[in-house]
């Protein structure tokens, strides 16, 4: 087992474990911190795939900005175990079932997909590098790219409008 | 509101010009000002290596005065204790016994004279109140100390050195200045 | 590259990491001392002069004192997070140094050692990523303190850093468009060509924006709202004592040091010696050249550090909403404008009027 | 300086008749006494009257006269007409056993703390005050320290180190 | 920070939507001694509740046990940034009660001392506004010049801060030449520094942004709240005791009363700044007038009132009559007329009034200080409502609250 | 009239307080080094309530510059400070606050009581003023004066430095120190 494989298993375990902790831990701040760890593990995977750009962007955007905002809101509202409302048992039950079925669907989908043909060579590929990424985005995928940017723009405008209204 | 006096002067509160509103001009100006201070003479008095001379009327630690023959001037009249707003002075008078004329100038003297330096506010009212030229505030500031009891200054701490028996210390206490009668 | 590393390289890199870490610590230590001296000199004072000759042992005294001070962890705070906060702050501050080219290379034992820990092709993005994580140290520490002033400091820091990161990023994009690379090393090498090839010449507005954002990212006056002595007492580090406080204070100075080096690499030619680069290169061997390079870099850093301090002791700080206004309403449009103009100029250069 | 003490006195007498007594002018300041229940009316009249315009409450405090039985506490108002620059002073006497005086806070905002201070020191009960609690002393204090019967310091106190005092 | 009010929260998850922030009494911006309990909505203040009295020292009670001359050290500690004004105010009150007329030279010397005190107070206030807005250097630049003022005090009376300067009827001793030299030095050097300080702050957009519109109060509200001094003038009312009821020969001097328009922090800053210039001009005029006294007049430093002013020491040692007066004054046995007197001076932050009731006894029957700080601090919750935390702090320092004066 | 006397040269000798060395008297070289470090890096917490606070400003300003002693990093957070400088009147209302601040400070901590009011109440012998802060917290050095000149404050500060430099590392964990704190009701 080479160093790559060791790293892969380590990162995978870390990602799955901390993702589980996100759900399990009582304190929302802890949840967020575990989520950040998860992001880091995933970024590690990206690096293993030689997709450094995506790895770093993942950290910048998710860990560096979005999670900060999450943390910000949680801290501001000062949620903690005591102030957490009593959860309905029924809700808990339904939630478990919903989650389990989602899992089922995902597993089924993975099984269906033809993994072997699209297997990416670890460490060797260069899809994640900037040049390739830029080329792919602005040639093959230019339409989805533009559509998503319009989507983000409208989301932004919507957020501004909503927050203005409340004043 | 109408003007109440004829001396009104409206303060200058003009709007920021465009250049000023760019933040930078004032910041740069300010930075030049602070930079120019690098080259200014530093006014720091490097105490304790150097000390600043106090004014001759400085109100510091008290001194009980003696006359030229080394006799204590204080006559235990108690005016200083009365005048003290902090009630820091304790005094017990005693009659001078025969044979003590060389020690005390007047018939009465202060057998016990204590000033609590922690209470004292160094206002100088005792010096002003003294009718016998006996108590003065000196140009020494009161030193800090570790314990409370170190601040009750008794007569032995306050009296000026005897000019007859300890002339050097006396001259030092005088600071070389000739006494004005 | 990353995965095909041999033992010698690992040792070499580890040594370099150790040197960089120690150097950053020492420089940060003496930056605290310099801060106090510079403040004193700008304010007509003398400054610390008791500890050792001219007070140069002052930072050692401070450090030792902090080590021997009692650790206080407030009753209601989360112990783990309380300790994690300053550690993260320190960690993220130190991590940035990995991609800075401290010099070209040195030649020892028949091998060439690159004076850069990792020359990754997305160096500048790495810096950006690490900087964006820096806020966690402050936020976690402030939240774990269980103190309202700390919390306010932490929240201020978080929103401030997020807002200024945007302008910082856009200013950088303009620069990347000019240089066409993300590797710091390549950028430095590019700038060594002529005395006028420093990027500051090509990107003055971008540099200004970057500078302002760097101030904000380092929580320095006029953007030191997170600690704002007169408002929030100590801000996020109010509840910290002993070396944990030391870590926070240190992290600030390391951040200053690192952001100065980054700015130098990006805009001021990095370790390149202005005007005499080629002369020196022609007359010196590899090792001497590296020595002069490091010295040049340190000198430039010193100038920047002085500038940081100079600004701090001159101007008042912003108010929270003014800070946000400056970030969102002035700096971001300005940086966008800068980016557009840069793009237009580059296109003009490549294609002339017809494209 | 058209507004002289005579005019003020005349105007007041016109309005209130002989309810106002003890007209004196120590050191040039017109001083009179009003009945306790008339203080607000007098203040309001002085404030509103187009000619008098005593719209600035310079000072409000109390004096304790233990010898005057039945009117031990005097509340003293200093008013100032800023336009004509005239000051007047008037007093209201109250019984120390039932020291109720109407509060001037409705006319002068500045009276708020001054009345609290007066209450704090003398125990004058200002009827109609929005928040009549001690302002300078600790809330637990159970006496009114500025009254003449109380010595400057508590006689029972043990914290005073006798060795530290002179006299 | 966004307001939390718009976030719909599960029931019972939060007790209230605002946070309570306890500002003080040891918070740096409260200068040690005020407590403000702020109800904060994010960074905005919804409600402020002020608690004072943390250094209540019972001046008025102590004063009831002291002969008149011993009250001077007490007044020192009222507004300790400008204690000479308090001293003089108290002496003027006593002189009014006792019917003492002071010679012109004494008046002018007093004016020099009082205006120096005003400068030292204003410079502290303005530079502290700078410190609280984050710029520290200006403070230290100005503090150097306060040191010069203190040196002048020290030359005149022997101490720096709590001066106990002056006596009923005049000064305890004549000004020495050194004192005048130091005064000249100050008059020469200070304007340069003040100009520099202005350059540092006055047109700095960051500073202006921090102070403009911060803690404003209208003229009507200010009057109703009993504002006086620079804070009232910043709101646009040109009320100045020095002009309205001139004391100590202020009528002989040319000076203007600077007023602002909105009563915000920037106006207060500007008014104080302008008042420093006016004070400098008054000192210059007074110094010129003092120099014009010739012959025996040139040495007058107290009124000729043997019943109240201590006789010269050398007379005390030799003359019986002087000794008797000396004893009478020190023991507080001098004749004091019964009566009540209100006298006020323009203190550094407002009308400082002394209401003295004497029953002819050794001590005042009642002495009340009208302390401007105490009266206008109650407006603080109103003027900070809805402002940011940083604004509240700047407002507090620009109101120039002196704890010793506020709490008495 | 100039005074016939100028200096009081009988300034009282300093008595080192009993047992400030703590348990075990021999200072090891580590203790000496730590003492030196602490001595030169005393961060003060200015608990300034009144006049003495203004004089402290003068001490911190250019003319006297307390920074020379490495003490210009003032912090208002008690956790970060070594020296509590109590300057000004402490009223009975303020007393509990002062004690609270003292309790929040991290060991080792020292207290400098500046000025007559803090030391003994000064002229304010009244119902509302605490007659000396040593009734509620232990004081290491007293500085007399009302207010003390900056020189006097620096003098007190150097006395503190003397204490700090000579202190044994074990003092703060020793029995004597605990007994002393217990006297003030602090465990």
Short mmCIF file of N, CA, C and O in Angstrom, two decimals, chain B residues 1-5 7-16 20-21 23 26-27 29-30 33-34 37 40 43 52-59 77 79 82-85 87 121 123 125 127-133 136, chain E residues 66 69-70 77 141 145 151 154-155 157-159 163-164 167 172-173 193 196 199-200 203-206 208 212 223 237-238 243-244 253 255-262 264 267 270 274 310 313 316-317 323 326 330-331:
data_model
loop_
_atom_site.label_atom_id
_atom_site.label_comp_id
_atom_site.label_asym_id
_atom_site.label_seq_id
_atom_site.Cartn_x
_atom_site.Cartn_y
_atom_site.Cartn_z
N UNK B 1 -32.99 79.01 18.33
CA UNK B 1 -32.60 79.72 19.56
C UNK B 1 -31.97 81.05 19.19
O UNK B 1 -31.07 81.09 18.37
N UNK B 2 -32.46 82.11 19.81
CA UNK B 2 -31.87 83.40 19.48
C UNK B 2 -30.51 83.54 20.16
O UNK B 2 -30.23 82.84 21.13
N UNK B 3 -29.72 84.46 19.65
CA UNK B 3 -28.40 84.66 20.24
C UNK B 3 -28.55 85.36 21.57
O UNK B 3 -29.32 86.32 21.70
N UNK B 4 -27.87 84.89 22.57
CA UNK B 4 -27.99 85.49 23.90
C UNK B 4 -26.93 86.56 24.09
O UNK B 4 -27.08 87.45 24.92
N UNK B 5 -25.87 86.48 23.35
CA UNK B 5 -24.81 87.46 23.51
C UNK B 5 -24.46 87.99 22.14
O UNK B 5 -24.94 87.51 21.13
N UNK B 7 -21.44 87.90 21.08
CA UNK B 7 -20.08 87.42 20.79
C UNK B 7 -20.09 86.06 20.11
O UNK B 7 -19.12 85.33 20.17
N UNK B 8 -21.20 85.74 19.50
CA UNK B 8 -21.31 84.42 18.91
C UNK B 8 -20.32 84.24 17.77
O UNK B 8 -20.09 85.16 16.98
N UNK B 9 -19.75 83.05 17.72
CA UNK B 9 -18.92 82.72 16.57
C UNK B 9 -19.24 81.29 16.20
O UNK B 9 -19.05 80.38 16.99
N UNK B 10 -19.78 81.14 15.02
CA UNK B 10 -20.14 79.80 14.58
C UNK B 10 -18.87 79.02 14.26
O UNK B 10 -17.98 79.54 13.59
N UNK B 11 -18.79 77.81 14.75
CA UNK B 11 -17.57 77.05 14.44
C UNK B 11 -17.59 76.62 12.98
O UNK B 11 -18.65 76.45 12.38
N UNK B 12 -16.41 76.43 12.46
CA UNK B 12 -16.24 76.11 11.05
C UNK B 12 -16.50 74.63 10.84
O UNK B 12 -15.77 73.78 11.30
N UNK B 13 -17.58 74.33 10.16
CA UNK B 13 -17.97 72.94 10.01
C UNK B 13 -18.31 72.69 8.56
O UNK B 13 -19.40 72.26 8.22
N UNK B 14 -17.39 72.98 7.70
CA UNK B 14 -17.72 72.86 6.28
C UNK B 14 -17.69 71.40 5.84
O UNK B 14 -17.02 70.56 6.44
N UNK B 15 -18.43 71.17 4.80
CA UNK B 15 -18.50 69.81 4.26
C UNK B 15 -17.15 69.40 3.68
O UNK B 15 -16.34 70.25 3.31
N UNK B 16 -16.96 68.13 3.60
CA UNK B 16 -15.72 67.64 3.02
C UNK B 16 -15.71 67.91 1.52
O UNK B 16 -16.72 67.68 0.85
N UNK B 20 -10.92 65.67 -0.05
CA UNK B 20 -10.83 65.26 1.34
C UNK B 20 -11.60 63.99 1.60
O UNK B 20 -11.24 63.19 2.46
N UNK B 21 -12.67 63.80 0.84
CA UNK B 21 -13.50 62.64 1.11
C UNK B 21 -12.86 61.36 0.60
O UNK B 21 -13.42 60.29 0.74
N UNK B 23 -10.32 60.11 1.85
CA UNK B 23 -9.58 59.60 3.00
C UNK B 23 -8.10 59.90 2.93
O UNK B 23 -7.49 60.29 3.91
N UNK B 26 -5.97 63.38 4.20
CA UNK B 26 -5.81 63.60 5.63
C UNK B 26 -4.90 62.55 6.25
O UNK B 26 -4.12 62.85 7.14
N UNK B 27 -5.02 61.33 5.72
CA UNK B 27 -4.17 60.28 6.29
C UNK B 27 -2.71 60.57 5.99
O UNK B 27 -1.85 60.49 6.86
N UNK B 29 -1.40 63.45 5.36
CA UNK B 29 -0.98 64.62 6.13
C UNK B 29 -0.67 64.19 7.56
O UNK B 29 0.36 64.56 8.13
N UNK B 30 -1.60 63.39 8.12
CA UNK B 30 -1.39 62.92 9.48
C UNK B 30 -0.12 62.13 9.61
O UNK B 30 0.63 62.27 10.57
N UNK B 33 2.76 64.29 9.83
CA UNK B 33 2.90 64.90 11.14
C UNK B 33 3.57 63.94 12.11
O UNK B 33 4.54 64.28 12.79
N UNK B 34 3.05 62.70 12.14
CA UNK B 34 3.67 61.77 13.09
C UNK B 34 5.11 61.50 12.71
O UNK B 34 5.97 61.34 13.56
N UNK B 37 7.58 63.85 13.98
CA UNK B 37 7.89 63.76 15.41
C UNK B 37 9.07 62.85 15.70
O UNK B 37 9.58 62.86 16.81
N UNK B 40 11.80 65.09 16.48
CA UNK B 40 11.65 66.09 17.55
C UNK B 40 12.47 65.70 18.76
O UNK B 40 12.73 64.51 18.98
N UNK B 43 10.95 64.98 25.07
CA UNK B 43 10.90 65.72 26.33
C UNK B 43 11.02 64.83 27.56
O UNK B 43 10.91 65.30 28.67
N UNK B 52 13.74 66.07 37.44
CA UNK B 52 13.36 67.42 37.07
C UNK B 52 13.47 68.28 38.33
O UNK B 52 13.16 67.82 39.42
N UNK B 53 13.93 69.49 38.19
CA UNK B 53 13.98 70.34 39.38
C UNK B 53 12.57 70.78 39.73
O UNK B 53 11.79 71.17 38.87
N UNK B 54 12.26 70.67 40.99
CA UNK B 54 10.95 71.11 41.44
C UNK B 54 10.99 72.60 41.69
O UNK B 54 12.05 73.19 41.87
N UNK B 55 9.81 73.18 41.71
CA UNK B 55 9.77 74.60 41.98
C UNK B 55 10.11 74.82 43.45
O UNK B 55 9.92 73.94 44.27
N UNK B 56 10.63 75.99 43.77
CA UNK B 56 11.02 76.23 45.17
C UNK B 56 9.83 76.18 46.12
O UNK B 56 10.03 76.05 47.32
N UNK B 57 8.62 76.28 45.61
CA UNK B 57 7.49 76.23 46.52
C UNK B 57 6.82 74.86 46.49
O UNK B 57 5.69 74.71 46.93
N UNK B 58 7.52 73.87 45.96
CA UNK B 58 6.91 72.55 45.82
C UNK B 58 6.43 72.02 47.16
O UNK B 58 7.06 72.22 48.19
N UNK B 59 5.30 71.35 47.10
CA UNK B 59 4.75 70.81 48.33
C UNK B 59 5.06 69.32 48.41
O UNK B 59 4.40 68.50 47.79
N UNK B 77 1.48 74.32 69.29
CA UNK B 77 0.25 75.11 69.40
C UNK B 77 -0.92 74.37 68.77
O UNK B 77 -2.07 74.64 69.09
N UNK B 79 -1.95 74.43 65.65
CA UNK B 79 -2.64 75.06 64.52
C UNK B 79 -2.55 74.20 63.27
O UNK B 79 -3.50 74.09 62.50
N UNK B 82 -5.08 71.55 63.37
CA UNK B 82 -6.43 72.07 63.14
C UNK B 82 -6.64 72.38 61.67
O UNK B 82 -7.68 72.10 61.08
N UNK B 83 -5.58 72.94 61.06
CA UNK B 83 -5.74 73.36 59.68
C UNK B 83 -5.74 72.19 58.73
O UNK B 83 -6.16 72.32 57.58
N UNK B 84 -5.28 71.05 59.17
CA UNK B 84 -5.13 69.93 58.23
C UNK B 84 -6.48 69.40 57.81
O UNK B 84 -7.23 68.89 58.64
N UNK B 85 -6.81 69.49 56.54
CA UNK B 85 -8.13 68.99 56.11
C UNK B 85 -8.22 67.48 56.14
O UNK B 85 -9.30 66.93 56.15
N UNK B 87 -6.76 65.59 58.51
CA UNK B 87 -6.57 65.13 59.88
C UNK B 87 -5.43 64.14 59.96
O UNK B 87 -5.52 63.07 60.54
N UNK B 121 -2.58 65.17 52.16
CA UNK B 121 -2.85 65.49 50.76
C UNK B 121 -1.90 66.56 50.24
O UNK B 121 -2.09 67.08 49.15
N UNK B 123 -1.43 69.69 50.82
CA UNK B 123 -2.09 70.92 50.39
C UNK B 123 -1.32 72.13 50.88
O UNK B 123 -1.56 73.23 50.41
N UNK B 125 -1.51 73.54 53.83
CA UNK B 125 -2.21 74.39 54.80
C UNK B 125 -1.48 74.39 56.15
O UNK B 125 -1.52 75.38 56.87
N UNK B 127 1.75 74.35 56.62
CA UNK B 127 2.84 75.31 56.50
C UNK B 127 2.31 76.73 56.66
O UNK B 127 2.89 77.57 57.33
N UNK B 128 1.16 76.95 56.04
CA UNK B 128 0.58 78.27 56.13
C UNK B 128 0.11 78.59 57.54
O UNK B 128 0.13 79.73 57.98
N UNK B 129 -0.35 77.52 58.23
CA UNK B 129 -0.95 77.76 59.54
C UNK B 129 0.09 77.97 60.61
O UNK B 129 -0.20 78.52 61.66
N UNK B 130 1.30 77.53 60.37
CA UNK B 130 2.29 77.54 61.45
C UNK B 130 2.72 78.96 61.78
O UNK B 130 3.22 79.69 60.93
N UNK B 131 2.54 79.39 63.02
CA UNK B 131 2.96 80.74 63.39
C UNK B 131 4.39 80.78 63.92
O UNK B 131 4.85 81.82 64.34
N UNK B 132 5.04 79.64 63.92
CA UNK B 132 6.35 79.60 64.57
C UNK B 132 7.45 79.19 63.62
O UNK B 132 8.51 78.74 64.06
N UNK B 133 7.21 79.24 62.34
CA UNK B 133 8.29 78.94 61.40
C UNK B 133 8.79 77.51 61.59
O UNK B 133 9.95 77.21 61.42
N UNK B 136 7.53 72.99 57.43
CA UNK B 136 7.62 73.38 56.02
C UNK B 136 7.44 72.15 55.16
O UNK B 136 7.78 71.04 55.56
N UNK E 66 -16.19 71.88 57.72
CA UNK E 66 -14.90 72.51 57.48
C UNK E 66 -15.03 74.02 57.45
O UNK E 66 -16.00 74.54 56.88
N UNK E 69 -11.70 78.05 54.45
CA UNK E 69 -10.44 77.89 53.71
C UNK E 69 -10.12 76.42 53.51
O UNK E 69 -9.41 76.06 52.58
N UNK E 70 -10.65 75.54 54.39
CA UNK E 70 -10.34 74.12 54.22
C UNK E 70 -11.19 73.47 53.12
O UNK E 70 -10.98 72.31 52.79
N UNK E 77 -10.82 68.62 44.06
CA UNK E 77 -11.07 67.25 43.64
C UNK E 77 -12.43 67.09 42.98
O UNK E 77 -12.85 65.97 42.73
N UNK E 141 0.83 64.00 22.12
CA UNK E 141 1.39 65.29 21.71
C UNK E 141 0.83 66.42 22.57
O UNK E 141 1.54 67.31 23.01
N UNK E 145 1.99 69.38 26.49
CA UNK E 145 1.79 70.80 26.76
C UNK E 145 0.98 71.01 28.02
O UNK E 145 1.08 72.04 28.66
N UNK E 151 3.56 72.86 35.08
CA UNK E 151 4.77 73.50 35.61
C UNK E 151 4.47 74.91 36.07
O UNK E 151 5.00 75.36 37.07
N UNK E 154 2.82 74.66 39.32
CA UNK E 154 3.75 74.26 40.37
C UNK E 154 4.58 75.45 40.81
O UNK E 154 4.89 75.61 41.99
N UNK E 155 4.88 76.29 39.84
CA UNK E 155 5.67 77.47 40.16
C UNK E 155 4.87 78.42 41.06
O UNK E 155 5.41 79.10 41.90
N UNK E 157 1.96 77.56 42.99
CA UNK E 157 1.41 77.07 44.24
C UNK E 157 2.11 75.86 44.80
O UNK E 157 1.91 75.52 45.96
N UNK E 158 2.93 75.21 44.03
CA UNK E 158 3.69 74.11 44.60
C UNK E 158 3.17 72.73 44.30
O UNK E 158 3.77 71.76 44.67
N UNK E 159 2.01 72.63 43.64
CA UNK E 159 1.62 71.28 43.25
C UNK E 159 1.01 71.33 41.87
O UNK E 159 0.73 72.40 41.33
N UNK E 163 -4.46 71.74 42.96
CA UNK E 163 -3.56 72.86 43.18
C UNK E 163 -3.74 73.55 44.52
O UNK E 163 -2.78 74.05 45.07
N UNK E 164 -4.95 73.61 45.01
CA UNK E 164 -5.21 74.40 46.21
C UNK E 164 -4.63 75.80 46.00
O UNK E 164 -3.91 76.34 46.85
N UNK E 167 -6.24 82.02 47.58
CA UNK E 167 -6.85 82.13 48.89
C UNK E 167 -8.02 83.09 48.78
O UNK E 167 -8.16 83.77 47.76
N UNK E 172 -1.77 83.03 47.47
CA UNK E 172 -0.96 82.92 48.67
C UNK E 172 0.38 83.59 48.51
O UNK E 172 1.01 83.99 49.47
N UNK E 173 0.86 83.67 47.29
CA UNK E 173 2.11 84.37 47.06
C UNK E 173 2.07 84.98 45.66
O UNK E 173 1.24 84.60 44.84
N UNK E 193 1.49 73.54 18.47
CA UNK E 193 1.08 72.16 18.68
C UNK E 193 -0.41 71.98 18.45
O UNK E 193 -0.86 70.99 17.90
N UNK E 196 -1.13 71.70 14.95
CA UNK E 196 -0.76 70.38 14.45
C UNK E 196 -1.83 69.36 14.81
O UNK E 196 -2.19 68.50 14.01
N UNK E 199 -4.58 69.65 12.51
CA UNK E 199 -4.26 69.02 11.23
C UNK E 199 -4.45 67.51 11.29
O UNK E 199 -4.83 66.88 10.33
N UNK E 200 -4.16 66.98 12.46
CA UNK E 200 -4.23 65.53 12.62
C UNK E 200 -5.68 65.06 12.61
O UNK E 200 -5.98 63.98 12.13
N UNK E 203 -9.84 67.60 9.78
CA UNK E 203 -10.38 67.30 8.46
C UNK E 203 -10.12 65.87 8.05
O UNK E 203 -10.14 65.55 6.87
N UNK E 204 -9.85 65.05 9.02
CA UNK E 204 -9.61 63.64 8.71
C UNK E 204 -10.95 62.96 8.51
O UNK E 204 -11.79 62.95 9.40
N UNK E 205 -11.14 62.36 7.35
CA UNK E 205 -12.48 61.84 7.08
C UNK E 205 -12.85 60.71 8.02
O UNK E 205 -14.02 60.55 8.38
N UNK E 206 -11.89 59.92 8.41
CA UNK E 206 -12.24 58.84 9.33
C UNK E 206 -12.75 59.44 10.64
O UNK E 206 -13.79 59.05 11.17
N UNK E 208 -13.94 62.46 11.12
CA UNK E 208 -15.21 63.15 10.91
C UNK E 208 -16.34 62.15 10.82
O UNK E 208 -17.42 62.36 11.37
N UNK E 212 -19.23 62.95 13.33
CA UNK E 212 -20.38 63.70 12.82
C UNK E 212 -21.65 62.88 12.99
O UNK E 212 -21.68 61.70 12.67
N UNK E 223 -31.18 72.45 26.59
CA UNK E 223 -31.56 73.37 27.66
C UNK E 223 -32.42 72.66 28.69
O UNK E 223 -32.26 72.85 29.89
N UNK E 237 -26.46 77.13 21.58
CA UNK E 237 -26.88 78.17 22.50
C UNK E 237 -25.64 78.85 23.05
O UNK E 237 -24.78 78.18 23.62
N UNK E 238 -25.54 80.13 22.85
CA UNK E 238 -24.31 80.81 23.25
C UNK E 238 -24.41 81.29 24.69
O UNK E 238 -24.28 82.47 24.99
N UNK E 243 -19.67 85.62 30.00
CA UNK E 243 -20.26 86.75 29.30
C UNK E 243 -21.53 87.21 30.02
O UNK E 243 -21.77 88.41 30.18
N UNK E 244 -22.31 86.28 30.45
CA UNK E 244 -23.59 86.64 31.06
C UNK E 244 -23.42 87.33 32.40
O UNK E 244 -24.03 88.35 32.66
N UNK E 253 -12.21 91.76 28.80
CA UNK E 253 -11.49 91.00 27.77
C UNK E 253 -12.31 90.82 26.52
O UNK E 253 -13.53 90.77 26.56
N UNK E 255 -13.28 88.36 23.75
CA UNK E 255 -13.25 86.98 23.27
C UNK E 255 -14.62 86.64 22.71
O UNK E 255 -15.60 87.30 22.98
N UNK E 256 -14.65 85.62 21.91
CA UNK E 256 -15.93 85.23 21.31
C UNK E 256 -16.39 83.92 21.92
O UNK E 256 -15.62 83.20 22.54
N UNK E 257 -17.68 83.66 21.72
CA UNK E 257 -18.26 82.43 22.24
C UNK E 257 -18.54 81.52 21.06
O UNK E 257 -19.46 81.74 20.31
N UNK E 258 -17.72 80.51 20.88
CA UNK E 258 -17.95 79.62 19.74
C UNK E 258 -19.19 78.77 19.95
O UNK E 258 -19.41 78.25 21.05
N UNK E 259 -20.02 78.67 18.94
CA UNK E 259 -21.19 77.79 19.04
C UNK E 259 -21.22 76.86 17.84
O UNK E 259 -20.74 77.17 16.77
N UNK E 260 -21.82 75.72 18.08
CA UNK E 260 -21.99 74.76 17.00
C UNK E 260 -23.41 74.80 16.51
O UNK E 260 -24.14 75.76 16.78
N UNK E 261 -23.83 73.79 15.79
CA UNK E 261 -25.20 73.84 15.28
C UNK E 261 -25.99 72.58 15.60
O UNK E 261 -27.17 72.65 15.88
N UNK E 262 -25.36 71.43 15.61
CA UNK E 262 -26.15 70.21 15.80
C UNK E 262 -25.94 69.55 17.14
O UNK E 262 -26.71 68.70 17.53
N UNK E 264 -23.56 67.54 17.95
CA UNK E 264 -22.98 66.20 17.91
C UNK E 264 -21.52 66.27 18.37
O UNK E 264 -21.01 67.32 18.73
N UNK E 267 -19.26 68.75 16.68
CA UNK E 267 -19.46 70.13 17.14
C UNK E 267 -18.81 70.36 18.50
O UNK E 267 -18.17 71.39 18.74
N UNK E 270 -15.20 70.69 17.95
CA UNK E 270 -14.83 71.98 17.35
C UNK E 270 -14.97 73.11 18.36
O UNK E 270 -14.12 74.00 18.43
N UNK E 274 -12.04 75.53 19.52
CA UNK E 274 -12.08 76.97 19.35
C UNK E 274 -11.94 77.67 20.70
O UNK E 274 -11.31 78.71 20.81
N UNK E 310 -4.64 85.65 55.34
CA UNK E 310 -3.59 85.44 56.34
C UNK E 310 -2.53 86.52 56.26
O UNK E 310 -2.08 86.87 55.17
N UNK E 313 3.96 86.03 56.92
CA UNK E 313 4.61 85.20 57.94
C UNK E 313 5.51 86.02 58.85
O UNK E 313 5.51 85.86 60.06
N UNK E 316 3.64 87.65 61.43
CA UNK E 316 3.12 86.72 62.43
C UNK E 316 4.17 86.45 63.49
O UNK E 316 3.87 86.37 64.68
N UNK E 317 5.42 86.29 63.02
CA UNK E 317 6.46 85.99 63.99
C UNK E 317 6.73 87.15 64.93
O UNK E 317 7.22 86.97 66.03
N UNK E 323 -0.52 88.05 64.65
CA UNK E 323 -0.63 86.71 65.22
C UNK E 323 -2.08 86.40 65.59
O UNK E 323 -2.57 85.29 65.38
N UNK E 326 -3.99 85.73 62.54
CA UNK E 326 -3.55 84.43 62.04
C UNK E 326 -4.30 83.32 62.76
O UNK E 326 -4.89 82.43 62.15
N UNK E 330 -7.08 80.74 61.09
CA UNK E 330 -6.81 79.30 61.04
C UNK E 330 -7.85 78.53 61.86
O UNK E 330 -8.35 77.48 61.45
N UNK E 331 -8.20 79.07 63.01
CA UNK E 331 -9.18 78.36 63.83
C UNK E 331 -10.59 78.51 63.27
O UNK E 331 -11.51 77.88 63.76
#
